[in-house]
Short mmCIF file of C-alpha atoms and ligand atoms in Angstrom, two decimals:
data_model
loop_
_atom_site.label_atom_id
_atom_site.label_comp_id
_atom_site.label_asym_id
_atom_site.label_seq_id
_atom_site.Cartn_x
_atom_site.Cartn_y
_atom_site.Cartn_z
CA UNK A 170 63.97 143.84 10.89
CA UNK A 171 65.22 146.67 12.52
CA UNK A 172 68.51 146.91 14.65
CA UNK A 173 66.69 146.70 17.67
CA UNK A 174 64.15 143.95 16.73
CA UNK A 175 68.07 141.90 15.92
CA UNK A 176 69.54 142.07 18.97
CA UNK A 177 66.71 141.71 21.14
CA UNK A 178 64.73 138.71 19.43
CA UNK A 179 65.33 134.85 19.56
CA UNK A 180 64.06 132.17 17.63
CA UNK A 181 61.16 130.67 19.92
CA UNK A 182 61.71 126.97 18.08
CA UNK A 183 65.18 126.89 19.72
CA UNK A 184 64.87 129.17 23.20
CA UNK A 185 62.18 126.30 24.08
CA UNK A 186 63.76 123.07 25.30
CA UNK A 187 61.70 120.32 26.86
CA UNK A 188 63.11 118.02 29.07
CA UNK A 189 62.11 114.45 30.60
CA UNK A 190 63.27 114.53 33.81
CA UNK A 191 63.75 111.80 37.07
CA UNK A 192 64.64 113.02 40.11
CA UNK A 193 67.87 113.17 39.82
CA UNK A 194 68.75 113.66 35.97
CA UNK A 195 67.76 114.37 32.19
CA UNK A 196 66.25 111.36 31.09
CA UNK A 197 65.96 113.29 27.76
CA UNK A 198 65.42 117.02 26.04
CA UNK A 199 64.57 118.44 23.01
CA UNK A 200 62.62 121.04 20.91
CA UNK A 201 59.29 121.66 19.66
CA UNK A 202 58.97 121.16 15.97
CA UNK A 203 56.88 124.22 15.70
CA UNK A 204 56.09 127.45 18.24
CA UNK A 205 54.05 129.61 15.63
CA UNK A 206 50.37 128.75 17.37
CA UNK A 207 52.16 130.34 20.80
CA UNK A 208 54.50 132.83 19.73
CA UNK A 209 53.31 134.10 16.29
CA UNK A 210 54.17 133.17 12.63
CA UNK A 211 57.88 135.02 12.89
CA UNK A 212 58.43 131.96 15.73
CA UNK A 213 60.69 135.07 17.63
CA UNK A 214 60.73 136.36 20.90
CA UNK A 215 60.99 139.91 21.37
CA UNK A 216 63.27 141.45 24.62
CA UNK A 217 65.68 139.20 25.60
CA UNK A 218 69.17 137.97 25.35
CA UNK A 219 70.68 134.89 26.29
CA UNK A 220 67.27 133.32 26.14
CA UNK A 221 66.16 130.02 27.73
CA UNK A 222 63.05 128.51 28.41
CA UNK A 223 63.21 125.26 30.35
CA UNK A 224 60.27 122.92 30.08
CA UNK A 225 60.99 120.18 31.96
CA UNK A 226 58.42 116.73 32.30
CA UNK A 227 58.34 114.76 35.32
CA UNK A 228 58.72 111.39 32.96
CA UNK A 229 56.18 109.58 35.10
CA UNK A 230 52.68 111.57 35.88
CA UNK A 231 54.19 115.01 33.29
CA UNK A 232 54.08 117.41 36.16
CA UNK A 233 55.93 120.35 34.40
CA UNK A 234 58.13 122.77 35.94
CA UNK A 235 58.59 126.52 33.97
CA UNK A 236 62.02 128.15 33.95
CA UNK A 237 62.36 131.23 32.07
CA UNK A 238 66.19 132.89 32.41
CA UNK A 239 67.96 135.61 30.30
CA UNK A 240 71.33 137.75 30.44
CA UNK A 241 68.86 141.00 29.73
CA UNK A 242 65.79 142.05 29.11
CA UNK A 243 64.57 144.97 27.29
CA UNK A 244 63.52 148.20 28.80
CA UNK A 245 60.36 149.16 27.59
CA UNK A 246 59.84 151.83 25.30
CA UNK A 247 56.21 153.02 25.13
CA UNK A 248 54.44 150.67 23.34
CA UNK A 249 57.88 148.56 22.55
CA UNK A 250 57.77 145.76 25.36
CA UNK A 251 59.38 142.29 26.09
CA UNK A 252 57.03 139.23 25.57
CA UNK A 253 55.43 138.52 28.55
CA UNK A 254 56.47 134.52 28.58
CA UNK A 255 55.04 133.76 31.43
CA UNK A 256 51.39 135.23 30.48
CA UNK A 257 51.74 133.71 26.90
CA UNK A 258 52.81 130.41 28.18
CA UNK A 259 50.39 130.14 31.03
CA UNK A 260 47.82 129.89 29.18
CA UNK A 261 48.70 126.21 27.67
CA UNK A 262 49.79 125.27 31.09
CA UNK A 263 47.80 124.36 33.81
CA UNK A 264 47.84 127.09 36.55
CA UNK A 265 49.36 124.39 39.12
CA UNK A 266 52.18 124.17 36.62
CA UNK A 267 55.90 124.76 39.09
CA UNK A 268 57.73 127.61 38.81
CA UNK A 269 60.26 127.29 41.54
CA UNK A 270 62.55 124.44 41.30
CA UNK A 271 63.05 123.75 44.58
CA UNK A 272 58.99 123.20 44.92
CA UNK A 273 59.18 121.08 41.72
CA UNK A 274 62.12 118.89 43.01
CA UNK A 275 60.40 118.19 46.22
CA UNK A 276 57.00 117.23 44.66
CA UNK A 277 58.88 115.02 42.09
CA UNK A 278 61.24 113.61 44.77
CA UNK A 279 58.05 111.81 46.85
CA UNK A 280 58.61 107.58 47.68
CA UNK A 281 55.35 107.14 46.88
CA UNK A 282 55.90 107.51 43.03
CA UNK A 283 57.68 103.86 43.19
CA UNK A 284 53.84 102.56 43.12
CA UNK A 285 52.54 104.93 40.59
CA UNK A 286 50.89 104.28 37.77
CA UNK A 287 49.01 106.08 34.80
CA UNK A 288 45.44 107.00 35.05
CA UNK A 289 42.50 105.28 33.38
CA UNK A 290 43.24 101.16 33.18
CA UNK A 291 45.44 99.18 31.52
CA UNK A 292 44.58 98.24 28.04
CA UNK A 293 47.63 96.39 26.87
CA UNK A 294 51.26 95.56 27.46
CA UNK A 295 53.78 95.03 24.61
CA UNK A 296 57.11 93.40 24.83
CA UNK A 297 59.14 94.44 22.35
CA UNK A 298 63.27 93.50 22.18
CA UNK A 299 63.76 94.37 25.71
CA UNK A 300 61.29 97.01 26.88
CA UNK A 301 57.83 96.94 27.74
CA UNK A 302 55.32 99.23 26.53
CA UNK A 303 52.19 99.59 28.27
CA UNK A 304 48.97 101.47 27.16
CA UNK A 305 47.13 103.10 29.66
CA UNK A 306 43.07 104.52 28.37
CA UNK A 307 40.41 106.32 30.18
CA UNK A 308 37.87 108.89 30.02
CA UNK A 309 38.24 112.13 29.74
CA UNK A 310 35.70 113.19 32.74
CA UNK A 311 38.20 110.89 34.87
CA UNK A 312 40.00 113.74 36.63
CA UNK A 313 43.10 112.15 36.72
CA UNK A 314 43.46 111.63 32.64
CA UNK A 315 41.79 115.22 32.67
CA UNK A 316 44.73 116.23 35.04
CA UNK A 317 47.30 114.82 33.04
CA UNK A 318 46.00 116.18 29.40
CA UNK A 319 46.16 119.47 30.88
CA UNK A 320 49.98 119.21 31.94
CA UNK A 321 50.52 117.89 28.28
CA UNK A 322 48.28 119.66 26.07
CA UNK A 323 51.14 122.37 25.38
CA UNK A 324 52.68 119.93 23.39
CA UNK A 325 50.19 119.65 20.64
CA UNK A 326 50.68 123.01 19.03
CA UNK A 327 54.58 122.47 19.31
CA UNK A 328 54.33 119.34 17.69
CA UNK A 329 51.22 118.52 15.73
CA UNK A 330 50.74 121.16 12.67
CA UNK A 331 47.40 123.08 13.27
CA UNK A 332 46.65 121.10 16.17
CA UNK A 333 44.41 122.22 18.63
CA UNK A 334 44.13 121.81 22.41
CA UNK A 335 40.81 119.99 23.69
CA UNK A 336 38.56 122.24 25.55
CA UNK A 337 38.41 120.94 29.09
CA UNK A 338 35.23 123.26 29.49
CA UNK A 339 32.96 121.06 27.96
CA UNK A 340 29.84 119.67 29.87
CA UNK A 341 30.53 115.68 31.01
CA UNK A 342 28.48 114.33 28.16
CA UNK A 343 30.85 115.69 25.77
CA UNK A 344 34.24 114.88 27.63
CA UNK A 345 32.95 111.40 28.43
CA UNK A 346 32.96 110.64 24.63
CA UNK A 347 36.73 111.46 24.81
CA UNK A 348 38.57 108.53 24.81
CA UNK A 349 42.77 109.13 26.47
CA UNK A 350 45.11 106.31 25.61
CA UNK A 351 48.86 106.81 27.27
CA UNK A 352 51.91 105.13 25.78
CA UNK A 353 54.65 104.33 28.84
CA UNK A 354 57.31 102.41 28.79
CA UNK A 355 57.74 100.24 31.66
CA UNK A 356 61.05 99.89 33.08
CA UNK A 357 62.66 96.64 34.87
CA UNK A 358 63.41 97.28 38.35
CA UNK A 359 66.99 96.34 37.49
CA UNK A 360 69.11 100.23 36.99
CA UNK A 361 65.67 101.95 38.24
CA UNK A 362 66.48 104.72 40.95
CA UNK A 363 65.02 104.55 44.70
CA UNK A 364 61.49 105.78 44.91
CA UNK A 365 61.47 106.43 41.50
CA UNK A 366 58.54 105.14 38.93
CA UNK A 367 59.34 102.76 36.50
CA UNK A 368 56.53 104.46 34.11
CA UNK A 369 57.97 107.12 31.14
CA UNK A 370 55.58 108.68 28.92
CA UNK A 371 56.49 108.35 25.49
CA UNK A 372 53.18 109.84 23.94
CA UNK A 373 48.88 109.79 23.88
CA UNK A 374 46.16 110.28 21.76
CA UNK A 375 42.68 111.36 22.30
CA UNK A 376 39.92 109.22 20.47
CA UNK A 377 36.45 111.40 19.88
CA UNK A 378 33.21 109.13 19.48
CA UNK A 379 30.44 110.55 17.00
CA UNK A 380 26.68 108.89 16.60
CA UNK A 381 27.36 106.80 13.36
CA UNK A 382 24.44 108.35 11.29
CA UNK A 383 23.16 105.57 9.02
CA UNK A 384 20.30 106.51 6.39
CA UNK A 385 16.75 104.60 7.36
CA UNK A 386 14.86 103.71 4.16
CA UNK A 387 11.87 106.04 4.76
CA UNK A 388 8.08 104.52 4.69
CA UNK A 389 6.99 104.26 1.16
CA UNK A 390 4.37 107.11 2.20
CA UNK A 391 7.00 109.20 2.27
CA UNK A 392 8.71 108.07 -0.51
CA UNK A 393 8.67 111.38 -2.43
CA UNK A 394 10.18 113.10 -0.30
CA UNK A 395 13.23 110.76 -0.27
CA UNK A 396 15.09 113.14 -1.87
CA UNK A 397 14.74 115.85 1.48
CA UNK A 398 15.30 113.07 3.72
CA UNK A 399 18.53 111.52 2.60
CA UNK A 400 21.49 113.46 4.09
CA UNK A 401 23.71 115.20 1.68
CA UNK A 402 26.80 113.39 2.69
CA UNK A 403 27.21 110.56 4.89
CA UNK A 404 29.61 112.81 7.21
CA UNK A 405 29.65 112.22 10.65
CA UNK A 406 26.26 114.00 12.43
CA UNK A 407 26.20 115.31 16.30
CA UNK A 408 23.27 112.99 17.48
CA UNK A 409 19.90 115.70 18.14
CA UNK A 410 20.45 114.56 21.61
CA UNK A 411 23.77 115.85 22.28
CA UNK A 412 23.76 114.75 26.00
CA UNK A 413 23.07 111.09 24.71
CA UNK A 414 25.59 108.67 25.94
CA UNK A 415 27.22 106.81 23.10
CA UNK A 416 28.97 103.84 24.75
CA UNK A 417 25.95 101.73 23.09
CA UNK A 418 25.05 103.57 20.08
CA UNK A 419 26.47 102.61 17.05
CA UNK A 420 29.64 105.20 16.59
CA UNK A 421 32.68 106.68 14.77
CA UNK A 422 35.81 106.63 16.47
CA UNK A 423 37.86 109.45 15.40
CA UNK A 424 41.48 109.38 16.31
CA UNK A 425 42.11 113.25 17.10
CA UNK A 426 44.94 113.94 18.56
CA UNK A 427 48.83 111.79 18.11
CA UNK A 428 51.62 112.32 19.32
CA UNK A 429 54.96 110.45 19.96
CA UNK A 430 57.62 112.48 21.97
CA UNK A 431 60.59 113.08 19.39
CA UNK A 432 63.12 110.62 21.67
CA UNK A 433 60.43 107.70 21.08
CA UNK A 434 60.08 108.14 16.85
CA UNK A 435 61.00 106.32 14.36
CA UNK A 436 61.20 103.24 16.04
CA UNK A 437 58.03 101.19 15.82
CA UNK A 438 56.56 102.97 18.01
CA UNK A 439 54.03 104.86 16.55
CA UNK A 440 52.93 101.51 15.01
CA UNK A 441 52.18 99.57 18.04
CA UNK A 442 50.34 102.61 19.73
CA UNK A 443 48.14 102.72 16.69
CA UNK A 444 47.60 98.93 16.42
CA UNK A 445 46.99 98.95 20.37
CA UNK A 446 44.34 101.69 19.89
CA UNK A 447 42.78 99.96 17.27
CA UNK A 448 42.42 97.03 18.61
CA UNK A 449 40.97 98.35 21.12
CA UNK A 450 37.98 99.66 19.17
CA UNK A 451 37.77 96.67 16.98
CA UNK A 452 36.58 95.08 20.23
CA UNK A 453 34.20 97.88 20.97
CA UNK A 454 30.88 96.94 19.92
CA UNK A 455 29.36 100.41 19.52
CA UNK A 456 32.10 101.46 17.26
CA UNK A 457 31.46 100.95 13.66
CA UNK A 458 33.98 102.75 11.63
CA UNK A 459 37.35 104.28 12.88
CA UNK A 460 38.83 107.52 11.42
CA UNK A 461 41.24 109.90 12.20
CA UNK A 462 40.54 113.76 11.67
CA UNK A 463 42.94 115.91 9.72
CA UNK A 464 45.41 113.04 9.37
CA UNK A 465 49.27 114.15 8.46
CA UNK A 466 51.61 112.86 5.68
CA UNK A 467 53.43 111.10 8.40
CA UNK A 468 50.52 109.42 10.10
CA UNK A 469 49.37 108.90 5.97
CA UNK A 470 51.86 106.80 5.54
CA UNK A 471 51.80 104.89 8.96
CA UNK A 472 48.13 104.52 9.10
CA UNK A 473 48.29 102.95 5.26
CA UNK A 474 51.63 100.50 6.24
CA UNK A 475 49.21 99.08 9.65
CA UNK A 476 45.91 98.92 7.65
CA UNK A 477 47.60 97.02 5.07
CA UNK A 478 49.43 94.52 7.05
CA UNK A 479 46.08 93.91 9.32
CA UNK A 480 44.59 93.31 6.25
CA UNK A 481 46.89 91.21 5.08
CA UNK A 482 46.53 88.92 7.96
CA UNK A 483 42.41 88.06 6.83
CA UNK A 484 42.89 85.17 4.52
CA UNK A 485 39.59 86.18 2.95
CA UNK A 486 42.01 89.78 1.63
CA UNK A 487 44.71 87.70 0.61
CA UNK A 488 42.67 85.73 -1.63
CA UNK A 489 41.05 88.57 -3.72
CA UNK A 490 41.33 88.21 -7.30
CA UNK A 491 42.07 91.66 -8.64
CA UNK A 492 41.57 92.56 -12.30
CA UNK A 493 44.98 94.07 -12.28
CA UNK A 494 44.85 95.09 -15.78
CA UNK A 495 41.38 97.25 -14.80
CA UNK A 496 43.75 99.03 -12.58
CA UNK A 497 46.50 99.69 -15.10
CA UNK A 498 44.27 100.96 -17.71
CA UNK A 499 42.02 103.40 -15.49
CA UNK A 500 45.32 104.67 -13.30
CA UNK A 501 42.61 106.38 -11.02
CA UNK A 502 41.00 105.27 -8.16
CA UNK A 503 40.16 101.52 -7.46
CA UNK A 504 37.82 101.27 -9.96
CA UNK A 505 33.82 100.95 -8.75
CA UNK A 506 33.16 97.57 -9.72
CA UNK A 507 35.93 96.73 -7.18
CA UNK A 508 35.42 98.78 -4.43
CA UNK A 509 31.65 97.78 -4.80
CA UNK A 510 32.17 93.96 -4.29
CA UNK A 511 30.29 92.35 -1.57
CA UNK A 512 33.43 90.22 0.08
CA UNK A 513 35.33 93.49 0.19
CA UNK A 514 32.97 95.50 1.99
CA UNK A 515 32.48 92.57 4.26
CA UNK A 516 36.03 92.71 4.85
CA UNK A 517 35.59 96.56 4.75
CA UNK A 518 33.14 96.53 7.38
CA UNK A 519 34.64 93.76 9.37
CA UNK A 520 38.01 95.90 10.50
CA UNK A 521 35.92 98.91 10.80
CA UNK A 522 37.91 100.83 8.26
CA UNK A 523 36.46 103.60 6.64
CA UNK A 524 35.33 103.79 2.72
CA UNK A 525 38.42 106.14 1.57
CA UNK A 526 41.40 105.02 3.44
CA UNK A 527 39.63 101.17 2.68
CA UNK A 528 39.84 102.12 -1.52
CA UNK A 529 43.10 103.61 -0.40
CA UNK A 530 44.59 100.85 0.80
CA UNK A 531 43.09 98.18 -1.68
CA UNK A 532 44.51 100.36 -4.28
CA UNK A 533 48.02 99.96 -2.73
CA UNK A 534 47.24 95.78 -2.50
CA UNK A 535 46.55 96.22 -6.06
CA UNK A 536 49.52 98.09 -6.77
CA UNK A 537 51.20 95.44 -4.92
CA UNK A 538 49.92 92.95 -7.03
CA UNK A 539 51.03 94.05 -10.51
CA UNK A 540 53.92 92.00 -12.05
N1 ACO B 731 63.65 101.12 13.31
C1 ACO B 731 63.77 102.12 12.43
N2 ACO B 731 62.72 102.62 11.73
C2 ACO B 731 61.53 102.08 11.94
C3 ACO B 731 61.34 101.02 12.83
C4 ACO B 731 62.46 100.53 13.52
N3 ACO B 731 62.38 99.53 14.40
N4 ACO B 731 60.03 100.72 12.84
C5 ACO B 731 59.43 101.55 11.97
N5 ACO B 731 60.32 102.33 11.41
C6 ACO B 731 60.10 103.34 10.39
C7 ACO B 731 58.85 103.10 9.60
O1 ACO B 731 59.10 102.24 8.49
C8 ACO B 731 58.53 104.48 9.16
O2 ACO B 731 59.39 104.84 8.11
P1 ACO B 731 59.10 106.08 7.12
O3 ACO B 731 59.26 107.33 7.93
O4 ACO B 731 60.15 105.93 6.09
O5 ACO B 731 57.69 105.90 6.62
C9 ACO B 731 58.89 105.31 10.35
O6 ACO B 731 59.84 104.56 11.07
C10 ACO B 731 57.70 105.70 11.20
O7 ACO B 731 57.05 104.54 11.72
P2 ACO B 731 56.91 104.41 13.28
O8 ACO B 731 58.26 104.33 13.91
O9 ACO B 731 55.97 103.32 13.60
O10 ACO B 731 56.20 105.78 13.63
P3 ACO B 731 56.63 106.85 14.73
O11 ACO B 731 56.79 106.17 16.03
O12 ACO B 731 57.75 107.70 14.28
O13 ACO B 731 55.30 107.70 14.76
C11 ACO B 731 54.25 109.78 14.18
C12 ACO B 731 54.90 108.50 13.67
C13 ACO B 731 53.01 109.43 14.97
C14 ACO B 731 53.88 110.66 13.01
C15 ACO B 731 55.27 110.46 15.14
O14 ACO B 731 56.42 110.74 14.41
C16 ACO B 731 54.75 111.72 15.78
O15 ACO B 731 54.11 111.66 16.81
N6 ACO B 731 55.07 112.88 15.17
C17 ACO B 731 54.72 114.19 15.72
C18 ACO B 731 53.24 114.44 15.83
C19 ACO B 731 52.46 114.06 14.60
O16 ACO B 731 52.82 114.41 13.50
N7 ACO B 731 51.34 113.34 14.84
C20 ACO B 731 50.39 112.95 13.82
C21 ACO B 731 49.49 114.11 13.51
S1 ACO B 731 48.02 113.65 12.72
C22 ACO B 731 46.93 113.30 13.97
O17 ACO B 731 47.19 113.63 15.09
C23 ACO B 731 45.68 112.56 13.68
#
């Protein structure tokens, strides 16, 4: 790097500093975990000093305000120019996004925010310790959940490795097969400032539903061509109809998109979102298997833990003999004459779980079970 490039670049992962805001203070700030999909693989800004970008959350409905300052900015030399911030970030914010704080202060500061509450309907309410979590879902064609995914899509690429903003473009039949769920907390009236909502997002995830493709035995007059009719995988398909609506087709739920703000981690928290969303499609009679796309170690691990335990809780799980020493001699996979049982893939089929994570997470029972 050359001696201009030193003193005139700063590393985007800490110029960037999002901040949860009220009214009247910093609920709570921090930084995104990675800038690279916005700023470049270097993660450096070039032609500033004294850097700051401010990206600061109403807590309630994540109306975001943009504040760019610097001591100096570089004078460009032909080619040689200072990133255009506001270009690069305008373009994962939506264009109603503030820019002048006084304008974002007064829309934030509105009484009628003390009755506001999070688009879509409420699926469930958690009490845990002291605090009350509520999950909010809807459609994406609702304008309103549309409205807020656009405020909050920027945090994706900072936070979720190789994640990818939705396209909002799409024709309603393809949003309305988006599925939003919100995570707030809830807070007591008690300690809550005037005209303020009790509602704080803490995080959302975005649920996409595919036609469930199931292989038809094909009439025996067309039995040799079995072979050309059977798909090649059993991957998910886009129905030939893409317009179809799904909400009574049998379906994959794919859990796309996950995200807990960093101030809400490692707490539980992630847990009882993705029990809560779950749930939700256990209860959905078109959905038939749910999966997650492109799933992290971290969401590995807490996928497996929740799996597991919701297993455990089917008596009918619990009361599987295993072959333990099967396991311990093949150290692979659970072995086939397992996985193919006919309880298990009633119990399989029964939580909706899909065939790998299912072997995955028998295989840890198994595990579980050795002496
Ligand atoms: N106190 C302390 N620790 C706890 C508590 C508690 N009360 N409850 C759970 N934990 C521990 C768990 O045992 C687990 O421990 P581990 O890290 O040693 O495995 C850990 O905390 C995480 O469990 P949760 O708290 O339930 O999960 P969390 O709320 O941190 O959510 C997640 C995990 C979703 C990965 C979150 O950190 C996140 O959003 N990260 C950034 C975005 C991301 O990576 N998303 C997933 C991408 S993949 C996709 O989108 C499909």
């Amino acid at each position: 790097m050359s001696n201009v490039e030193a003193d005139w670049s700063t590393g985007s992962n800490q110029a960037v500093n999002i901040h949860l805001v009220s009214p009247t203070q910093t609920l709570h700030n921090f930084y995104p975990k990675f800038t690279y999909p916005i700023f470049g693989d270097e993660e450096t800004i070039f032609g500033y000093q004294g850097l700051n970008i401010n990206l600061k959350y109403h807590a309630c409905d994540m109306r975001p305000l943009l504040q760019v300052s610097y001591n100096k900015k570089f004078k460009a030399v032909g080619e040689t120019e200072p990133t255009d911030l506001k270009a690069i970030l305008g373009g994962f914010l939506p264009k109603t996004a503030f820019e002048k704080t006084s304008d974002f202060q007064a829309a934030i500061s509105s009484s009628t925010f003390s009755a506001w509450t999070p688009p879509g309907e409420l699926w469930k309410t958690i009490n845990t310790g002291s605090k009350t979590l509520e999950i909010w879902k809807g459609s994406l064609a609702d304008m309103a959940v549309q409205q807020i995914v656009k405020r909050i899509q920027i945090l994706v690429p900072f936070f979720i490795e190789g994640g990818t903003a939705i396209d909002l473009r799409e024709p309603e039949w393809s949003l309305e097969r988006w599925t939003v769920f919100f995570l707030y907390e809830k807070k007591g009236q008690e300690g809550l400032e005037p005209n303020t909502s009790p509602y704080h997002f803490m995080g959302y995830s975005t649920v996409y539903k595919y036609y469930f493709y199931q292989t038809l035995a094909p009439p025996s007059s067309l039995e040799g061509k079995k072979q050309q009719l059977q798909p090649k995988t059993t991957h998910d398909f886009t129905f030939p109809l893409p317009e179809f609506k799904l909400s009574s087709l049998p379906s994959r739920s794919r859990i796309s998109q996950f995200l807990l703000l960093p101030p809400y981690q490692k707490d539980g928290n992630g847990s009882r979102f993705y029990n809560a969303i779950f749930d939700y499609f256990l209860q959905d009679l078109s959905t038939i298997e749910i999966t997650v796309e492109d799933p992290n170690e971290a969401f590995d691990d807490l996928r497996d833990l929740n799996d597991l335990a919701r297993l455990r809780t089917l008596p009918e799980f619990l009361s599987l003999k295993i072959n333990t020493s099967v396991q311990i001699k093949s150290k692979g996979p659970v072995p086939k004459e397992i996985l193919d049982s006919k309880l298990l893939e009633e119990i399989r089929t029964k939580l909706k779980i899909a065939p790998r994570q299912f072997a995955r997470v028998v295989e840890m029972q198994m595990l579980s079970l050795i002496p």
